[in-house]
mmCIF file of C-alpha atoms in Angstrom:
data_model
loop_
_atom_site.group_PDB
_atom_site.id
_atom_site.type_symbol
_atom_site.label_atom_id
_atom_site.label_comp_id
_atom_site.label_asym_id
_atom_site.label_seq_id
_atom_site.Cartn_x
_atom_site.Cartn_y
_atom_site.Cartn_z
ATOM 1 C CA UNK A 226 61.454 -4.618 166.071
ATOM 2 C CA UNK A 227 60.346 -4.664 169.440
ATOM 3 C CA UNK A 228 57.952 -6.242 171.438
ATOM 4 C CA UNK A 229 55.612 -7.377 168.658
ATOM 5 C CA UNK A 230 52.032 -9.042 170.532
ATOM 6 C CA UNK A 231 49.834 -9.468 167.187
ATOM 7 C CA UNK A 232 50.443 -10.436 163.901
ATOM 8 C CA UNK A 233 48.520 -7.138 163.058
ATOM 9 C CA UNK A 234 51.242 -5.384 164.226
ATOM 10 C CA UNK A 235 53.464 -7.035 161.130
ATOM 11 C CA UNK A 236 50.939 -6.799 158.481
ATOM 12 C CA UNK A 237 50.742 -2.586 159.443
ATOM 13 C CA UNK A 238 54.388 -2.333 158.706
ATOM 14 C CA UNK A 239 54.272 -4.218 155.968
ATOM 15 C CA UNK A 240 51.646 -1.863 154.625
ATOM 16 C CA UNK A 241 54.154 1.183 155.572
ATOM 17 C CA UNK A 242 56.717 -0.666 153.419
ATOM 18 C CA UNK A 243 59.138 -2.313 156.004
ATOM 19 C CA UNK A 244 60.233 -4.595 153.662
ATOM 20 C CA UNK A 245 61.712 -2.757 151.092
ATOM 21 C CA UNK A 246 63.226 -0.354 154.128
ATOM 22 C CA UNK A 247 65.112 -3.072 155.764
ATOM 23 C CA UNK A 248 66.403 -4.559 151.995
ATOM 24 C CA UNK A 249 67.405 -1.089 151.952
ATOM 25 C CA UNK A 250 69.237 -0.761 155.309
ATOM 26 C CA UNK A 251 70.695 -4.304 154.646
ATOM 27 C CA UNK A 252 72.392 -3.204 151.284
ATOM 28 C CA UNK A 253 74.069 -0.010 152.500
ATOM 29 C CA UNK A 254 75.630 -1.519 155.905
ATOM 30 C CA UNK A 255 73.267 0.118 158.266
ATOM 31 C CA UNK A 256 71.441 -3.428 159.504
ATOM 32 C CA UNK A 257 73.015 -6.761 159.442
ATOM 33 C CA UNK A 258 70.687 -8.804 161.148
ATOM 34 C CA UNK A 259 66.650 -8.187 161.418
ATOM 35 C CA UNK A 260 64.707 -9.598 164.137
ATOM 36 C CA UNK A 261 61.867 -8.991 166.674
ATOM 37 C CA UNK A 262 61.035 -9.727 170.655
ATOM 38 C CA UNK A 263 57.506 -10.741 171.250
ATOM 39 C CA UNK A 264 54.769 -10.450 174.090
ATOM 40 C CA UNK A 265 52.013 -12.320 172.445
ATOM 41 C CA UNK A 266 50.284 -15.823 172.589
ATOM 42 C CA UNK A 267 51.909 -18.670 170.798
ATOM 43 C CA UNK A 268 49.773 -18.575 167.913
ATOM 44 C CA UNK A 269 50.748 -14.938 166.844
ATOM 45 C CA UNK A 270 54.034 -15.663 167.651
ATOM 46 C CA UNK A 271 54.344 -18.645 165.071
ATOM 47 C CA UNK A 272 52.338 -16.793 162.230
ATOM 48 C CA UNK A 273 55.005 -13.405 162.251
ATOM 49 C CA UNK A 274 57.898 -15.796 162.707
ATOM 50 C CA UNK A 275 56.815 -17.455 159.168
ATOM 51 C CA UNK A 276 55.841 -14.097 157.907
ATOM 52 C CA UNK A 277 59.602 -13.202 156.983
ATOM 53 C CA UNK A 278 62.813 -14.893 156.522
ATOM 54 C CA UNK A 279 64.180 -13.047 160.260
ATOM 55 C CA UNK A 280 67.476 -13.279 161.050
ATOM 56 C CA UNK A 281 66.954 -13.939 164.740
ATOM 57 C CA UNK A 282 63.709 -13.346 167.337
ATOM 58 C CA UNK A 283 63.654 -12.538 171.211
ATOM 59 C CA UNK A 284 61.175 -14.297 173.412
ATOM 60 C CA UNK A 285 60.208 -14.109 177.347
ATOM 61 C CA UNK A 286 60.973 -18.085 178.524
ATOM 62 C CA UNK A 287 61.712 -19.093 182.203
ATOM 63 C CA UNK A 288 60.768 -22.449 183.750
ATOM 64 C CA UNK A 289 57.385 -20.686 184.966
ATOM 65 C CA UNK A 290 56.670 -19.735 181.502
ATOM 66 C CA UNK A 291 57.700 -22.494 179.588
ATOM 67 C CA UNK A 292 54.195 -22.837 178.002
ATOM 68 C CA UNK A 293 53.243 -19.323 178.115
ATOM 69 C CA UNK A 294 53.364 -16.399 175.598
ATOM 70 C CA UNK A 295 55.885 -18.139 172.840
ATOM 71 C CA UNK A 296 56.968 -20.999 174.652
ATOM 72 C CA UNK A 297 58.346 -23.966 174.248
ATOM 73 C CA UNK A 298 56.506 -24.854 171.251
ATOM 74 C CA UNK A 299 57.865 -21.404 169.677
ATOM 75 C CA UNK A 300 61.130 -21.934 170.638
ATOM 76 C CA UNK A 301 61.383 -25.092 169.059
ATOM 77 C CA UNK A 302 59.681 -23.573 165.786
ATOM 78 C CA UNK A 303 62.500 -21.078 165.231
ATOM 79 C CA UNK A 304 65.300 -23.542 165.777
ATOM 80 C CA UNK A 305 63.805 -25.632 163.309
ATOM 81 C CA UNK A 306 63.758 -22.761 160.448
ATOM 82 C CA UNK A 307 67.135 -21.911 162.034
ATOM 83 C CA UNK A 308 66.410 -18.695 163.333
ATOM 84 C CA UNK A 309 68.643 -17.902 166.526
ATOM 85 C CA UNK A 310 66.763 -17.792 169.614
ATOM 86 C CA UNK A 311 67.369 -14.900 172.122
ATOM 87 C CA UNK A 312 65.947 -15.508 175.620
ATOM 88 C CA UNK A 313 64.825 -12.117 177.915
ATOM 89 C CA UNK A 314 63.319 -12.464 181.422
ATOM 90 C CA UNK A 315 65.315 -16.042 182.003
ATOM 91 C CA UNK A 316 65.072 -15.279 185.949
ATOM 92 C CA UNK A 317 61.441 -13.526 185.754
ATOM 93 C CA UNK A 318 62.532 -10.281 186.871
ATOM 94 C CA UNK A 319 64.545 -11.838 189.378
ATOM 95 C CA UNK A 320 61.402 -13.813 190.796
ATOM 96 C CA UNK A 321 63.512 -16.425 190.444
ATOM 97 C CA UNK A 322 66.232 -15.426 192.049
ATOM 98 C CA UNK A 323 64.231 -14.418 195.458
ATOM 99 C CA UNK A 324 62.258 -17.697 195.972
ATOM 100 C CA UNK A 325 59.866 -18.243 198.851
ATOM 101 C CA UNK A 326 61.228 -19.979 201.659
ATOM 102 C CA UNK A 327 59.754 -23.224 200.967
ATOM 103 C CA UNK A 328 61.217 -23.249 197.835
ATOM 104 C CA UNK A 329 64.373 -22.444 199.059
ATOM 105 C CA UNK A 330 64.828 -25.501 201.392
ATOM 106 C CA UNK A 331 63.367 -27.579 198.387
ATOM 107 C CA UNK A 332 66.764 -26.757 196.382
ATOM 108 C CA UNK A 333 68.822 -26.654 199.322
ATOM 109 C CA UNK A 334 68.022 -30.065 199.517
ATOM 110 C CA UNK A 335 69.822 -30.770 196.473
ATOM 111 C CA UNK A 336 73.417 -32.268 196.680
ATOM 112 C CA UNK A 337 74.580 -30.226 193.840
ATOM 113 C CA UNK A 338 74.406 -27.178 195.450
ATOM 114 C CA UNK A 339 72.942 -24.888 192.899
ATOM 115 C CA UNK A 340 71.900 -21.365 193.436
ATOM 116 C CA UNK A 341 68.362 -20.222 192.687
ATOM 117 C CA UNK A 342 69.840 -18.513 189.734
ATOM 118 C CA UNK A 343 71.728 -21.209 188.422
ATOM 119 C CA UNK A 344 68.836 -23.723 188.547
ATOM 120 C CA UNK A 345 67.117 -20.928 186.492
ATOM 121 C CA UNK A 346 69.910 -20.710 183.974
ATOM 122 C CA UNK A 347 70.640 -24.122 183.853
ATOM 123 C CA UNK A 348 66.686 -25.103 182.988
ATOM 124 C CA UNK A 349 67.637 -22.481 179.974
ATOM 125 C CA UNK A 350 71.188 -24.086 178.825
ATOM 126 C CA UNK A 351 69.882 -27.320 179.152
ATOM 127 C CA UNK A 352 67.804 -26.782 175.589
ATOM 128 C CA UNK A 353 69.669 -26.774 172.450
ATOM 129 C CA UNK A 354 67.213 -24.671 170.887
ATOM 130 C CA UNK A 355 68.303 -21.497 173.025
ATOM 131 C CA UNK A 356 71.205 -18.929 171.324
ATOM 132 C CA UNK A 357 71.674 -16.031 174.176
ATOM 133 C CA UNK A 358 70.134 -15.387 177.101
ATOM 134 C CA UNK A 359 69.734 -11.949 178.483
ATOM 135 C CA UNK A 360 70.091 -11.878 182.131
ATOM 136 C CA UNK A 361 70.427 -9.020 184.214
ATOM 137 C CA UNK A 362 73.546 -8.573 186.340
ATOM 138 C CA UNK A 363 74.229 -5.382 188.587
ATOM 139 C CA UNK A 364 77.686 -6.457 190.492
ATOM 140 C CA UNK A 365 81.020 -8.372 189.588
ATOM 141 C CA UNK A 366 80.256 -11.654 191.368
ATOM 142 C CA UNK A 367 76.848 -12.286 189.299
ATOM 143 C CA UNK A 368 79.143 -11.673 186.064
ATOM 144 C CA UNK A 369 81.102 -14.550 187.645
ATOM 145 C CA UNK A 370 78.527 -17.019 188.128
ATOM 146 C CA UNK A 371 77.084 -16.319 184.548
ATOM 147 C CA UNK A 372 79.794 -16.803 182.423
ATOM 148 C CA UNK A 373 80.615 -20.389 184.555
ATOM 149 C CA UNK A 374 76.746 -21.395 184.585
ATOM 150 C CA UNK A 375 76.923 -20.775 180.914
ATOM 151 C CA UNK A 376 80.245 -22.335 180.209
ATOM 152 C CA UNK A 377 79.394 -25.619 182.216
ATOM 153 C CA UNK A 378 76.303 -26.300 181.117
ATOM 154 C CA UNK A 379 75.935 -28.520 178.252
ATOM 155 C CA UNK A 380 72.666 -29.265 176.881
ATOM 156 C CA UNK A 381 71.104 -32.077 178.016
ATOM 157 C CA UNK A 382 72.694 -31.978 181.255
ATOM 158 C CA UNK A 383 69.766 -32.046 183.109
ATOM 159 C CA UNK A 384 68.846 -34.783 185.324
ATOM 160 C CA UNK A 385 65.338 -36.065 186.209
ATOM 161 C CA UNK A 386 65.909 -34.958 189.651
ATOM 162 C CA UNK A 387 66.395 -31.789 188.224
ATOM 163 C CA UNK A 388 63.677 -31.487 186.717
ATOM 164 C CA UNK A 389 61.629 -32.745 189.678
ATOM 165 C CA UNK A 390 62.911 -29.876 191.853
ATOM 166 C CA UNK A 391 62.002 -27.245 189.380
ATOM 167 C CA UNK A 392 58.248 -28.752 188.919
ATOM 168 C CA UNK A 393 58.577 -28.282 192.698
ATOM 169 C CA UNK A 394 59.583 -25.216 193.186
ATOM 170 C CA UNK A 395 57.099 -24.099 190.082
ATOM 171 C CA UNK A 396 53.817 -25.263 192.831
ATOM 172 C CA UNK A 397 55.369 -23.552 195.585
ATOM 173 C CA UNK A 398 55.148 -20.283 193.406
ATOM 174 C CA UNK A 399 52.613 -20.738 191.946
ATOM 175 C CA UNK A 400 50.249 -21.364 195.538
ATOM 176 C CA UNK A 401 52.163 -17.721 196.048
ATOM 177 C CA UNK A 402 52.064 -15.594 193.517
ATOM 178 C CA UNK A 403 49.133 -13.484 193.239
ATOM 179 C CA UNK A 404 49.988 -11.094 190.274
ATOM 180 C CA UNK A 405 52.238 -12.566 187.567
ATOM 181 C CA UNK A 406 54.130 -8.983 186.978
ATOM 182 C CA UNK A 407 57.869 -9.685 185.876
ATOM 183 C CA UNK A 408 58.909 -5.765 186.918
ATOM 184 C CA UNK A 409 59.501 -4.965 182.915
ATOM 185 C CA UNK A 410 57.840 -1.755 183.854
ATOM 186 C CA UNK A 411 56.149 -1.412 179.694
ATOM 187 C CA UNK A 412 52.961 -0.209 182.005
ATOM 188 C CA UNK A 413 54.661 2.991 182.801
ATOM 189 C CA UNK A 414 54.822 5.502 183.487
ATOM 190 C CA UNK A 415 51.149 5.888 184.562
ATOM 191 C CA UNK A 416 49.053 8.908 183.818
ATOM 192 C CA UNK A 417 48.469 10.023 187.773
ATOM 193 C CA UNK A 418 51.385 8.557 189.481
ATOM 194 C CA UNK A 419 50.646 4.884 190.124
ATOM 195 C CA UNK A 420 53.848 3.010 190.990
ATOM 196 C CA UNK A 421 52.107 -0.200 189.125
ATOM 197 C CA UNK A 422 55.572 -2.741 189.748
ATOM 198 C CA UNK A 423 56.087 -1.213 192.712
ATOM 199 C CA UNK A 424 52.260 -2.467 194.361
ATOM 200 C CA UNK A 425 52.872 -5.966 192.401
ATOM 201 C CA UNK A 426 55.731 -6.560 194.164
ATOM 202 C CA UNK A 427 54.929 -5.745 197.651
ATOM 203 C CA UNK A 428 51.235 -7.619 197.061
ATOM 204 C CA UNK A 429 53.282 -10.753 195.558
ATOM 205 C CA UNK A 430 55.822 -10.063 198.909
ATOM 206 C CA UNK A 431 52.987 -10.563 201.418
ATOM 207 C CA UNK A 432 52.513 -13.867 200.170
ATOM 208 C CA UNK A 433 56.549 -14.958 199.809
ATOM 209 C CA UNK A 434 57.070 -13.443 203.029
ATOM 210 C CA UNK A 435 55.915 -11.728 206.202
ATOM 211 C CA UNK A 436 52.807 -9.490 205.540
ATOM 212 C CA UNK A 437 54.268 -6.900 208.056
ATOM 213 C CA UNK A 438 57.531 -6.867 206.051
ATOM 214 C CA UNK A 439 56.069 -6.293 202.871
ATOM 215 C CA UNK A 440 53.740 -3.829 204.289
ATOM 216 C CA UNK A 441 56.676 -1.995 206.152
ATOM 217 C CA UNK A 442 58.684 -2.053 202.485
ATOM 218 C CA UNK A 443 55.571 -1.127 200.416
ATOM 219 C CA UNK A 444 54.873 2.287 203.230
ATOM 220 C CA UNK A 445 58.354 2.919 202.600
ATOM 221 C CA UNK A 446 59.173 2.836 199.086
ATOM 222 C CA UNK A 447 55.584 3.818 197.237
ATOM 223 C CA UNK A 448 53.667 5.426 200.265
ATOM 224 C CA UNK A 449 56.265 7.987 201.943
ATOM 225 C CA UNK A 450 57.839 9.612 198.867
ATOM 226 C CA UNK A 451 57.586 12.361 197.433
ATOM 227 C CA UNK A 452 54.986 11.764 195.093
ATOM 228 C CA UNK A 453 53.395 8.735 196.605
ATOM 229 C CA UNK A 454 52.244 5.918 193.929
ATOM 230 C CA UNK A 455 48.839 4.489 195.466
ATOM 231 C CA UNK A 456 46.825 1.786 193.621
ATOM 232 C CA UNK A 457 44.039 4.447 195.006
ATOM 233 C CA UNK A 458 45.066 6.966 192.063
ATOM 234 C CA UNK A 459 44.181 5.002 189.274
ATOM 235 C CA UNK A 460 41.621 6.460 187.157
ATOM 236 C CA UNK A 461 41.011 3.384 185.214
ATOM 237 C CA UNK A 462 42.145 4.579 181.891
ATOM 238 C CA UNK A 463 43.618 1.067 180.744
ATOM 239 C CA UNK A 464 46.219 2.620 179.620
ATOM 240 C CA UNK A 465 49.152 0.529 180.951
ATOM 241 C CA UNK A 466 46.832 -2.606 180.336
ATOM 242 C CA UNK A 467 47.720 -2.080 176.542
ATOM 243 C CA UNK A 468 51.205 -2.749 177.272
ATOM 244 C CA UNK A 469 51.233 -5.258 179.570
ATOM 245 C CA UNK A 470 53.568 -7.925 177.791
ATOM 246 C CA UNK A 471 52.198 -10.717 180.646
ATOM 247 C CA UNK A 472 48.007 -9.581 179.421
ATOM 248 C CA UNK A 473 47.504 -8.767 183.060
ATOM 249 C CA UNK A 474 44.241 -7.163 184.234
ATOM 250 C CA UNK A 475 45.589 -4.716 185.717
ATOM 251 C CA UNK A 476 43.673 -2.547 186.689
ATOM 252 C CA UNK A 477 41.223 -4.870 188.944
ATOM 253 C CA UNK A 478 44.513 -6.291 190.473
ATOM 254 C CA UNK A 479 45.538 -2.721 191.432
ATOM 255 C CA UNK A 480 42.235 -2.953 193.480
ATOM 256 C CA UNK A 481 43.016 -6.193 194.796
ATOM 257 C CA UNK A 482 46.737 -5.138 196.095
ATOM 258 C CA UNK A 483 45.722 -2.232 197.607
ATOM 259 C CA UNK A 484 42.823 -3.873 199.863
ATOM 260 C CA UNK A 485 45.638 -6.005 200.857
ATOM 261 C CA UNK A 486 48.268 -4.025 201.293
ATOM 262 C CA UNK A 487 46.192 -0.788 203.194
ATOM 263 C CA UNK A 488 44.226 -2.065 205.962
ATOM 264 C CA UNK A 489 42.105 0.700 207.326
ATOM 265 C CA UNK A 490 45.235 1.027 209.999
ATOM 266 C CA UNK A 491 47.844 1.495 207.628
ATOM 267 C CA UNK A 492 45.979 3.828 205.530
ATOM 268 C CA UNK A 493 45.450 6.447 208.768
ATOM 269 C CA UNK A 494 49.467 5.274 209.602
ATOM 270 C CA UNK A 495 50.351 6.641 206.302
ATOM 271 C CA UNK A 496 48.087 9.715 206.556
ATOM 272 C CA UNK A 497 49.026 10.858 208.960
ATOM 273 C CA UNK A 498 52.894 10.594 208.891
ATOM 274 C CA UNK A 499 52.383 12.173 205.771
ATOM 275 C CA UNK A 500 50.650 14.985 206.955
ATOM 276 C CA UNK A 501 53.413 15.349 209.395
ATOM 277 C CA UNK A 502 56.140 15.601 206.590
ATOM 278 C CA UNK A 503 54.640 17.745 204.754
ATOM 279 C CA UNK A 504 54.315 20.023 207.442
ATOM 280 C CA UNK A 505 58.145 19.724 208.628
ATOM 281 C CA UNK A 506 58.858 20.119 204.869
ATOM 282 C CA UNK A 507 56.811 23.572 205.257
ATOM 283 C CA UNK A 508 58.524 24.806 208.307
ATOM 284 C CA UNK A 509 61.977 24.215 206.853
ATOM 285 C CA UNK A 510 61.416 26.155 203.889
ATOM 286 C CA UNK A 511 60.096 28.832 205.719
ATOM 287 C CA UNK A 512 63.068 28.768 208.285
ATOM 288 C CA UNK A 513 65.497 28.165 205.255
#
C-alpha cells in the first residue's frame, strides 16, 4: 500500500474491509508479502506499523533525514518487531549525489576516497536495521559501484571520522538548501502547467552553484518549451500540497523561487525570445 501519511488512511481501509481482502489474496497465491511506504511524521508511522502484523514497510531515510518523517526511531521500531525495512530516496533524489562545492572538498579530504554516493550508501549499510535500499541507477557503471558499496559494507563499519564528515557535509546543505524537494514529482502533474520540481531545483541550484548557471538552466528547461512551467501560473489550488510526501508549503515557495529566479531582466529576456519563437514557429507553418 503506498505512500500511507496518516493513520486515518489505515483505519478507512480497514473500514472497506482490507483485512479480510488481503487474508484472501494471501490464501489463493495472489500476495505473498503485505506491506506499505510512508510519507508521514514518526508518530503515524509507529501507530500503522503496530496496526497489523506487515510483512515488510518502505520508508524515505538519507543522512539528511535521519530524524525526519519515519526516521531513525521508526526504523529501529520495525527491526525490533522484525519487519524488513525497505529504504527509498537513500541519495535524496540524487541531492546527494550533486553536493555543493564546499561539501565536495570536505569529502575529498578524506583518505578513503569515497564518492558522494558511496558516503550516502555507506551511512545506509552501516545500520543493521536496514533490508534493501532502493537507489536509482540510469547507466552500467552506477550498477557497478552499487553492488560493491553494498557488498563491502558491513554494518558497523563506520568510523567516527565518518561520521564527522557527514555531520559536515549535512551544515553545508543545509546553509544551502532553500526548498527541501527530493524530485519524487507526487505534486504532479499540476492543474495549469507548473513544472513544480523543475523551479525547486533550479531555486535550490542558485544557492549550490552560480546564480547565472542556474538561471541559464532554469530559462532553458521550464521557460523556453513548449508549454512553459512558470511558478507565475499557479492558481493556488493546493492541490499538489496534498501530496507532498516532504509537507512542503508549496505554494508560498513557488512565490519565493520565482522572485529569485525572474529578475525583472530575465522575465523581459524570456518574453521576448518567446515571442520571437512563436513567431518563427508561425512563419514555418505557413511556409510548410
Amino acid at each position: 500500500m503506498h505512500m500511507f501519511t496518516d493513520y486515518a488512511e489505515w483505519e478507512h481501509l480497514r473500514t472497506l474491509g482490507i483485512e479480510d481482502w488481503i487474508r484472501r489474496q494471501k490464501a489463493e497465491g495472489r500476495i505473498r508479502n503485505i506491506g506499505f511506504s510512508y510519507h508521514g511524521d514518526t508518530e503515524m508511522f509507529l501507530r500503522i506499523l503496530n496496526a497489523y502484523d506487515w510483512d515488510f514497510c518502505q520508508i524515505q531515510y538519507n543522512y539528511m533525514d535521519e530524524h525526519t518523517q519515519a526516521g531513525k526511531k521508526g526504523l529501529q521500531a520495525a527491526a525490533e518487531k522484525g519487519i524488513p525495512v525497505i529504504i527509498m530516496e537513500p541519495l535524496r533524489g540524487g541531492k546527494l549525489v550533486n553536493l555543493p562545492d564546499k561539501a565536495k572538498e570536505i569529502l575529498a579530504s578524506d583518505s578513503k576516497g569515497y564518492t558522494p554516493a558511496e558516503l550516502g550508501l555507506r551511512w545506509l549499510w552501516n545500520q543493521p536495521e536496514v533490508t534493501c535500499v532502493l537507489s536509482g541507477m540510469n547507466s552500467e557503471d552506477m550498477i557497478n559501484e552499487n553492488i560493491r558499496i553494498a557488498s563491502e559494507a558491513e554494518p558497523g563499519h563506520f568510523t567516527e571520522e565518518d561520521r564527522k564528515i557527514v555531520e559536515q557535509i549535512k551544515q553545508v546543505i543545509r546553509e544551502r538548501e532553500k526548498v527541501g524537494c527530493t524530485g519524487c514529482r507526487y505534486c504532479m502533474p499540476c492543474p495549469k502547467g507548473v513544472d513544480i520540481p523543475g523551479n525547486f531545483y533550479y531555486y535550490n541550484l542558485m544557492y549550490m552553484e552560480k546564480k547565472s548557471s542556474a538561471r541559464f538552466g532554469f530559462v532553458q528547461n521550464v521557460g523556453l518549451r513548449r508549454e512553459p512551467g512558470f511558478a507565475s501560473q499557479c492558481i493556488g489550488c493546493g492541490k499538489c500540497e496534498k501530496h507532498c510526501p516532504q509537507h512542503i508549503n508549496i505554494r508560498e515557495k513557488l512565490k519565493e523561487a520565482d522572485h529569485n529566479l525572474r529578475p525583472l531582466l530575465y522575465k523581459i529576456g524570456i518574453h521576448l525570445v518567446r515571442k520571437i519563437m512563436i513567431h518563427e514557429n508561425i512563419n514555418q507553418r505557413f511556409s510548410g
